[in-house]
PDB file of N, CA and C in Angstrom:
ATOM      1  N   UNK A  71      18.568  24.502 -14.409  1.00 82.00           N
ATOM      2  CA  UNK A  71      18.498  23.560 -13.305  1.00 82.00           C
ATOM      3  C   UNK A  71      17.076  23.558 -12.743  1.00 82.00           C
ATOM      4  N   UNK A  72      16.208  22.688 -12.442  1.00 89.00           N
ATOM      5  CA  UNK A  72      14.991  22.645 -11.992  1.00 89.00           C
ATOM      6  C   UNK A  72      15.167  21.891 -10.599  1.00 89.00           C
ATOM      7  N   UNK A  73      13.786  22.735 -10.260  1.00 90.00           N
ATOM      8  CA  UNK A  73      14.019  23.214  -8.449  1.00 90.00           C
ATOM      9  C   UNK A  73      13.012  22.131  -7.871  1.00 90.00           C
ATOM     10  N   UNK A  74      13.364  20.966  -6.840  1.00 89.00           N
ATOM     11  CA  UNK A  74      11.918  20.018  -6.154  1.00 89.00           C
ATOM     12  C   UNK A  74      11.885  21.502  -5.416  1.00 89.00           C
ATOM     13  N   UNK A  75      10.028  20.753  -5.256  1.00 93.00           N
ATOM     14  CA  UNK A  75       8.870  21.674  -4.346  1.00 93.00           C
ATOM     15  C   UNK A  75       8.845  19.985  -3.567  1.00 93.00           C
ATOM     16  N   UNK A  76       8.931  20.694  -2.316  1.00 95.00           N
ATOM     17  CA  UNK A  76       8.205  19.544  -1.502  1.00 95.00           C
ATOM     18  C   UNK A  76       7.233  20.063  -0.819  1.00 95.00           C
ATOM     19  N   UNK A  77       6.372  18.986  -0.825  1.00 96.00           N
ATOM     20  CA  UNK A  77       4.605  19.611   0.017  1.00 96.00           C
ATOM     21  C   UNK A  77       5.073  19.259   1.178  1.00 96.00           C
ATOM     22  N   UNK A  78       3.929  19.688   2.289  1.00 96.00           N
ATOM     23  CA  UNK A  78       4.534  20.208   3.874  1.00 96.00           C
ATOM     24  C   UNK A  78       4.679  18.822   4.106  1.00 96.00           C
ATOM     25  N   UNK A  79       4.060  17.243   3.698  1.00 94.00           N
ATOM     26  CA  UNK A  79       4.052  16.407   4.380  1.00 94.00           C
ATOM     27  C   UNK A  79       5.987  15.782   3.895  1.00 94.00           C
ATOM     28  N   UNK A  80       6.042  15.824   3.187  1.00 95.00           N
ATOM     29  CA  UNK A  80       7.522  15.619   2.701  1.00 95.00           C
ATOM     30  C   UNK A  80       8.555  16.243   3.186  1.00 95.00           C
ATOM     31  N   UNK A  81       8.528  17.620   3.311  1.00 95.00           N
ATOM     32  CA  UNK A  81       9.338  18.571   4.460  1.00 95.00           C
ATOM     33  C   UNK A  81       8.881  18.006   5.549  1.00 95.00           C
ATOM     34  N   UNK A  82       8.279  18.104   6.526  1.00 95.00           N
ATOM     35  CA  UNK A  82       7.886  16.814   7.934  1.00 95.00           C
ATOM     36  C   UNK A  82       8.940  15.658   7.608  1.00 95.00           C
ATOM     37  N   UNK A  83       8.629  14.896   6.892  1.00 91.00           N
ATOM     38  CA  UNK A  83       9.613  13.573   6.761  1.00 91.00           C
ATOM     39  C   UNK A  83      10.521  13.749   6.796  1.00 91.00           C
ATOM     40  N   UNK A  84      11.063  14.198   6.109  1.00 93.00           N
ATOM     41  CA  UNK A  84      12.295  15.115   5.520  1.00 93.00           C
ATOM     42  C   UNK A  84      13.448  15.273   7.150  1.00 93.00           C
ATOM     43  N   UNK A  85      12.785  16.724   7.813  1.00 94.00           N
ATOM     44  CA  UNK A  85      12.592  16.496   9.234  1.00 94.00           C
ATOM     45  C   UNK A  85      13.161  15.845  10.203  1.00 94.00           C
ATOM     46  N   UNK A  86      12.047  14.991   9.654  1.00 91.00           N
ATOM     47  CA  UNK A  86      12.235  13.635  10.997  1.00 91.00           C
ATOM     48  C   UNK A  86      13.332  12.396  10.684  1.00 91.00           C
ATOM     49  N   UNK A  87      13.219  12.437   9.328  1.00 91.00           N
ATOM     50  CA  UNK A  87      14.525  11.713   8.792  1.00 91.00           C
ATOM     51  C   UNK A  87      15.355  12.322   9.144  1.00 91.00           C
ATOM     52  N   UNK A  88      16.093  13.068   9.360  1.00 93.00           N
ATOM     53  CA  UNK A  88      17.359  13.854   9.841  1.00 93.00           C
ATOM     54  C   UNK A  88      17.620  13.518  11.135  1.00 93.00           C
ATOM     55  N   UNK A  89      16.663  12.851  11.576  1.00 94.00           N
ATOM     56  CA  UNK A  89      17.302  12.399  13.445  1.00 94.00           C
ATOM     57  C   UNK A  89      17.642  11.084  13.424  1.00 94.00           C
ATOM     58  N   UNK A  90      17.390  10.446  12.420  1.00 94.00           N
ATOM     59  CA  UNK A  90      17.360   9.018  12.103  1.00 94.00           C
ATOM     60  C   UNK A  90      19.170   8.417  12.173  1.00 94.00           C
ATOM     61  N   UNK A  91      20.009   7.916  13.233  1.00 94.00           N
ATOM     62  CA  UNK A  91      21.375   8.271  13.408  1.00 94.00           C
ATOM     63  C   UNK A  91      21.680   6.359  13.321  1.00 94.00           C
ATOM     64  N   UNK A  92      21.023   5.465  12.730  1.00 96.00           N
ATOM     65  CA  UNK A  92      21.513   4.450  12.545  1.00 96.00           C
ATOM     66  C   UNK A  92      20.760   3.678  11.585  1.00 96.00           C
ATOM     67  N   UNK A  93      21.302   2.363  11.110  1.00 95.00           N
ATOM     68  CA  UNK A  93      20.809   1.500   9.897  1.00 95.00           C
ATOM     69  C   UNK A  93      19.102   0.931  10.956  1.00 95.00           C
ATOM     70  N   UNK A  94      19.384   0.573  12.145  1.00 96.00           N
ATOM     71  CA  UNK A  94      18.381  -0.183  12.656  1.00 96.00           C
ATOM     72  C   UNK A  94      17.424   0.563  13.249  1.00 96.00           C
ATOM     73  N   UNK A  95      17.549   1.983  13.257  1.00 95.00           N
ATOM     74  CA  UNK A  95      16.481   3.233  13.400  1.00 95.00           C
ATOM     75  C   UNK A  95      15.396   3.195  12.064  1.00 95.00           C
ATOM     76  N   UNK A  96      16.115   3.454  10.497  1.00 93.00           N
ATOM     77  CA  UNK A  96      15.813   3.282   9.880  1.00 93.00           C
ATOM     78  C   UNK A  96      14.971   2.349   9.425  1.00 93.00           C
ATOM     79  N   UNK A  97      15.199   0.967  10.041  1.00 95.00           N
ATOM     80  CA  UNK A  97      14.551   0.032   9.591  1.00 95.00           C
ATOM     81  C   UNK A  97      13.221  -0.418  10.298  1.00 95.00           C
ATOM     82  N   UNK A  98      13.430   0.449  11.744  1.00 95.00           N
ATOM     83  CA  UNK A  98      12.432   0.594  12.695  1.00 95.00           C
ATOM     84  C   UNK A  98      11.397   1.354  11.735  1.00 95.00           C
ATOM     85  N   UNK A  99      11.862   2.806  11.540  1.00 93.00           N
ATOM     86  CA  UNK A  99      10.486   3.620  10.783  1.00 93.00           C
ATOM     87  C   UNK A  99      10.266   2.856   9.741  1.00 93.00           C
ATOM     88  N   UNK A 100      11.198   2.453   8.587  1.00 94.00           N
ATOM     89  CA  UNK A 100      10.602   1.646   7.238  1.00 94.00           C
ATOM     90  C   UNK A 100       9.471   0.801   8.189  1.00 94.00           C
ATOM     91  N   UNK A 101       9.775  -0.107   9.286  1.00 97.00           N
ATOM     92  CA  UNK A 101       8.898  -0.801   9.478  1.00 97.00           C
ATOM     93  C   UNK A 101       6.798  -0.072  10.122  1.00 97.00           C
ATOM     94  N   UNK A 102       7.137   1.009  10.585  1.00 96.00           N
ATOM     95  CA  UNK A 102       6.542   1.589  10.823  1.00 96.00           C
ATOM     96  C   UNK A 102       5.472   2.223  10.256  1.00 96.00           C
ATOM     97  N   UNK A 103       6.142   2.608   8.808  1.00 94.00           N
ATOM     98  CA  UNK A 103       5.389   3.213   8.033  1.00 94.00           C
ATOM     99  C   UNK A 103       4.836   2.074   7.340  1.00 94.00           C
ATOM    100  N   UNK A 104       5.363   0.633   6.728  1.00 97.00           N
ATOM    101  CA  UNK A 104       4.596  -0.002   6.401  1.00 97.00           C
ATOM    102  C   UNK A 104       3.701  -0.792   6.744  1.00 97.00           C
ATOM    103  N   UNK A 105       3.370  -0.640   8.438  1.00 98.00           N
ATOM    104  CA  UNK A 105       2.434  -1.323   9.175  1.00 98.00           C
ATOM    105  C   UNK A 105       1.538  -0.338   9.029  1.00 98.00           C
ATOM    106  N   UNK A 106       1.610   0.814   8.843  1.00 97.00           N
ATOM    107  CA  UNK A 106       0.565   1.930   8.766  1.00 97.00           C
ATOM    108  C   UNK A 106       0.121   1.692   7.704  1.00 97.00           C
ATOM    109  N   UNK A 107       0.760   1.835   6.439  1.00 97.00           N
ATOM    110  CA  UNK A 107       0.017   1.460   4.996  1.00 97.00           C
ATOM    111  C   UNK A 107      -0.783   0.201   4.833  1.00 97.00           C
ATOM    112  N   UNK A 108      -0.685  -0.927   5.577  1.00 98.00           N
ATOM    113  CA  UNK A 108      -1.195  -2.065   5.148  1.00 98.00           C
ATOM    114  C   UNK A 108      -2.465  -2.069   6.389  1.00 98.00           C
ATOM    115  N   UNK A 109      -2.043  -1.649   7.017  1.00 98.00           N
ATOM    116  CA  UNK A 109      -3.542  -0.648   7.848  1.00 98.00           C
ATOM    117  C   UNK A 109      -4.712  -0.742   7.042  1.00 98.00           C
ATOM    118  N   UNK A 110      -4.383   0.686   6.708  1.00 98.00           N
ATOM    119  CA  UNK A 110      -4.633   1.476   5.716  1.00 98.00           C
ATOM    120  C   UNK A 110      -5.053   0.331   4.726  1.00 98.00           C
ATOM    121  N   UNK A 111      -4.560  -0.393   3.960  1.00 98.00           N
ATOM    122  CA  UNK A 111      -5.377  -1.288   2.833  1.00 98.00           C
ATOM    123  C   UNK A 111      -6.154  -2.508   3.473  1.00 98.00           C
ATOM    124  N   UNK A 112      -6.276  -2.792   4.776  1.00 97.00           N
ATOM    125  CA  UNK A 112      -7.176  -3.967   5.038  1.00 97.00           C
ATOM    126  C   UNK A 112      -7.878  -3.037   5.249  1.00 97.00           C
ATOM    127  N   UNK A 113      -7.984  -1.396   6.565  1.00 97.00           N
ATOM    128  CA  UNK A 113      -9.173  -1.387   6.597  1.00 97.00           C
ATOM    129  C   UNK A 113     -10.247  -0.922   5.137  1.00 97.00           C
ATOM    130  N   UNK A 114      -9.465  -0.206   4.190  1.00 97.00           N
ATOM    131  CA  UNK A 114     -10.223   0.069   2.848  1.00 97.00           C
ATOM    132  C   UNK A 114     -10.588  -1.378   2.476  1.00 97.00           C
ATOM    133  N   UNK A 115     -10.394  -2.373   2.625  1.00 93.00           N
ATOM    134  CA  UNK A 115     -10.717  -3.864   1.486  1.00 93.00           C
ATOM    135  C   UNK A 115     -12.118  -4.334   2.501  1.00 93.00           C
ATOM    136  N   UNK A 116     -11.851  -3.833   3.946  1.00 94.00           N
ATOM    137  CA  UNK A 116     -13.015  -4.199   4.905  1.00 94.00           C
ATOM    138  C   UNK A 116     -14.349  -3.813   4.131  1.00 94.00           C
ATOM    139  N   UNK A 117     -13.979  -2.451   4.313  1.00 96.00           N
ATOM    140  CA  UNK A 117     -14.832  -1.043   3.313  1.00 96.00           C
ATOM    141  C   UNK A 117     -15.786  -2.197   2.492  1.00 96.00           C
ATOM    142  N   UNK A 118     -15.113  -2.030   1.221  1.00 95.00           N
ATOM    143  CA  UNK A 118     -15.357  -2.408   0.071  1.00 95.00           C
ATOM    144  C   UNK A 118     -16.138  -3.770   0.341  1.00 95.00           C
ATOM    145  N   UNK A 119     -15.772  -5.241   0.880  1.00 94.00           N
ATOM    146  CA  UNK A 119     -16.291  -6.274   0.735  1.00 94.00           C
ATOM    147  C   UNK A 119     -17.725  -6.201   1.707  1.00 94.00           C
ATOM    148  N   UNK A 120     -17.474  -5.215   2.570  1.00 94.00           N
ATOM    149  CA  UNK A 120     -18.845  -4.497   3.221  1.00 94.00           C
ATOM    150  C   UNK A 120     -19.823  -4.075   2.235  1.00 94.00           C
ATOM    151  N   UNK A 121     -19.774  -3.091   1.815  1.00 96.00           N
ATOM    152  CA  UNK A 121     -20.398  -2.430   0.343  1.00 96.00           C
ATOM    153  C   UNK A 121     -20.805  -3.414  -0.293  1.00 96.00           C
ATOM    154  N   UNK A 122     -19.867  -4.732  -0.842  1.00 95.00           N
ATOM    155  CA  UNK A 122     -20.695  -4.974  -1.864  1.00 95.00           C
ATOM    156  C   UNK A 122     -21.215  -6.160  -0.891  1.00 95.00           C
ATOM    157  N   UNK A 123     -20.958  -6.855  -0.239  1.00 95.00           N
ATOM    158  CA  UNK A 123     -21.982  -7.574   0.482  1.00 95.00           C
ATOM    159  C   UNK A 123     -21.273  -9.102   0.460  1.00 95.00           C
ATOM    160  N   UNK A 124     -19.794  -8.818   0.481  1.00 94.00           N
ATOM    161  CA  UNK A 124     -19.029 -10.255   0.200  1.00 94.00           C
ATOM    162  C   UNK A 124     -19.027 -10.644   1.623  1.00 94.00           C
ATOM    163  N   UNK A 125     -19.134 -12.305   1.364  1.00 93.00           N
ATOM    164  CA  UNK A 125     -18.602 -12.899   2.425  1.00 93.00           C
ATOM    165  C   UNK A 125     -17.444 -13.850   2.623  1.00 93.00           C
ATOM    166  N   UNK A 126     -16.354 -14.258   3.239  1.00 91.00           N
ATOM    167  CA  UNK A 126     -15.377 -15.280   3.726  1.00 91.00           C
ATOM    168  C   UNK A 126     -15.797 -16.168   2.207  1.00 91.00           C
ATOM    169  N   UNK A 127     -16.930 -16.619   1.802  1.00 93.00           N
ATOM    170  CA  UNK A 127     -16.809 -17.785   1.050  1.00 93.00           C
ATOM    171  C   UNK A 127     -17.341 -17.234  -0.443  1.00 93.00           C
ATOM    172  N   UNK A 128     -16.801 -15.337  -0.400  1.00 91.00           N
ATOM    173  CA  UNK A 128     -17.152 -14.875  -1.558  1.00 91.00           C
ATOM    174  C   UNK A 128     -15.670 -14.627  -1.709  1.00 91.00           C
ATOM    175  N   UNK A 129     -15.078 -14.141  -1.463  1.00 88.00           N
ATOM    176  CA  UNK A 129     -13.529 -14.575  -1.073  1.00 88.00           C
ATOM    177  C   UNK A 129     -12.982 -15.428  -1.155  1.00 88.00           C
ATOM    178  N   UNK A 130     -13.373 -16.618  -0.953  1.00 90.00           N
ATOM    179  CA  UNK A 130     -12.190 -17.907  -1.258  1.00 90.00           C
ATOM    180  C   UNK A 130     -13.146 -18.078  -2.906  1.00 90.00           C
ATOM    181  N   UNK A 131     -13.899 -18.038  -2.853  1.00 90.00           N
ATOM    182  CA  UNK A 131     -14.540 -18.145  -4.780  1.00 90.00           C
ATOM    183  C   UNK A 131     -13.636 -17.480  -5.570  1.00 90.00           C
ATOM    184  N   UNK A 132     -13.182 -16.051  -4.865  1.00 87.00           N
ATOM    185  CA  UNK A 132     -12.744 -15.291  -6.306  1.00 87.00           C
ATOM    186  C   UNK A 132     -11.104 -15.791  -5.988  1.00 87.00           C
ATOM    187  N   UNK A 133     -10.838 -16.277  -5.483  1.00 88.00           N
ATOM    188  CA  UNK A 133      -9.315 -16.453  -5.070  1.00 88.00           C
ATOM    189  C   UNK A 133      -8.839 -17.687  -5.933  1.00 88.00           C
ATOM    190  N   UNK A 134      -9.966 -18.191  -6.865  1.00 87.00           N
ATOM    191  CA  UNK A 134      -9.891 -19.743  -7.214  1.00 87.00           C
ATOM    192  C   UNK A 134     -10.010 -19.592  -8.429  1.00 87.00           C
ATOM    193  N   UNK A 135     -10.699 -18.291  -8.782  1.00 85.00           N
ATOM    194  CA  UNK A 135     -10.897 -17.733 -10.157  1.00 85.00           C
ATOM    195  C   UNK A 135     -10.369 -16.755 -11.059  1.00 85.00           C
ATOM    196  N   UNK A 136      -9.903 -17.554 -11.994  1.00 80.00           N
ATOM    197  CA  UNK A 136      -8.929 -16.474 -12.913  1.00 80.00           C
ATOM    198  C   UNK A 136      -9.980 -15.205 -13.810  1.00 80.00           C
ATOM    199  N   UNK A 137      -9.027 -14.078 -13.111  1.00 77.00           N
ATOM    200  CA  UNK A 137      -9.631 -13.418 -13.560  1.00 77.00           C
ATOM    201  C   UNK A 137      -8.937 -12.366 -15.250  1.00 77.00           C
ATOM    202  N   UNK A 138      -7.876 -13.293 -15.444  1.00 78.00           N
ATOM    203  CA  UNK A 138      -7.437 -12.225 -15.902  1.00 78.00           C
ATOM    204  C   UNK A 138      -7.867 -12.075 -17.947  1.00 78.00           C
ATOM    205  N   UNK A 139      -7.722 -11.385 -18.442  1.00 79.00           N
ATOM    206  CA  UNK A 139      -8.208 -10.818 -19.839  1.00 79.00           C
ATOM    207  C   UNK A 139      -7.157 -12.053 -20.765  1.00 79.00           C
ATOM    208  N   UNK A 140      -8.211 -12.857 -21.421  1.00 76.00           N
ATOM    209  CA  UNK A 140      -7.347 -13.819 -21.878  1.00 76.00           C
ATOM    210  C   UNK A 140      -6.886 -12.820 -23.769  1.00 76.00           C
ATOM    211  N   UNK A 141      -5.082 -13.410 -23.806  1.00 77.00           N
ATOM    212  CA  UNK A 141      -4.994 -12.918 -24.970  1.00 77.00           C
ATOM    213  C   UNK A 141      -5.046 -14.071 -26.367  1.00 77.00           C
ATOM    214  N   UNK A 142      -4.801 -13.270 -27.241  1.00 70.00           N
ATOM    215  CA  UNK A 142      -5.408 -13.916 -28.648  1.00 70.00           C
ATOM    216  C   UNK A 142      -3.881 -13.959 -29.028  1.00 70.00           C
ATOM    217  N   UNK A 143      -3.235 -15.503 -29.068  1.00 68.00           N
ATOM    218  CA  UNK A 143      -1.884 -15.725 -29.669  1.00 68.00           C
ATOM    219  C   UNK A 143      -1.562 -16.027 -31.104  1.00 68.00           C
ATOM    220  N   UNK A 144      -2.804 -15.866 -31.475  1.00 62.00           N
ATOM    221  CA  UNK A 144      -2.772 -16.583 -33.382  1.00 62.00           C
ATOM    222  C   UNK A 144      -2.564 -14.935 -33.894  1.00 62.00           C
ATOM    223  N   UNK A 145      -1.307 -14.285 -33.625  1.00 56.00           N
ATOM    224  CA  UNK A 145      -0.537 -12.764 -34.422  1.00 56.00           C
ATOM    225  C   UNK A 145      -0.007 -13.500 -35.427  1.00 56.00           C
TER     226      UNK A 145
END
């Protein structure tokens, strides 16, 4: 039988999930935690379009442009 290890931040959750005593509690933290994550990814994308020196109308350019790896259908 193999044993989970949970790291301390998972025991914490873990935790705090255990007080969680209804569907609309639940859906409160789901909501919670994913306002934190998407945080979390605008301010990193801020980051980044900082760095490289994009602007609003370097942004709507790439939004218009396919970027993706074209494949070869003649198999």
């Amino acid at each position: 039988m193999e044993t989970t290890v949970f790291n301390p931040i998972q025991l914490h959750l873990l935790q705090m999930f255990s007080h969680i005593d209804s569907e609309q509690e639940l859906k409160e933290v789901q909501q919670v935690l994913a306002d934190y994550y998407f945080k979390k990814v605008e301010q990193r994308a801020a980051e980044i379009s900082k760095q490289k020196g994009w602007t609003q109308e370097t942004l709507d350019n790439m939004s218009n442009n396919h970027f993706r790896t074209p494949y070869n259908n003649d198999r």
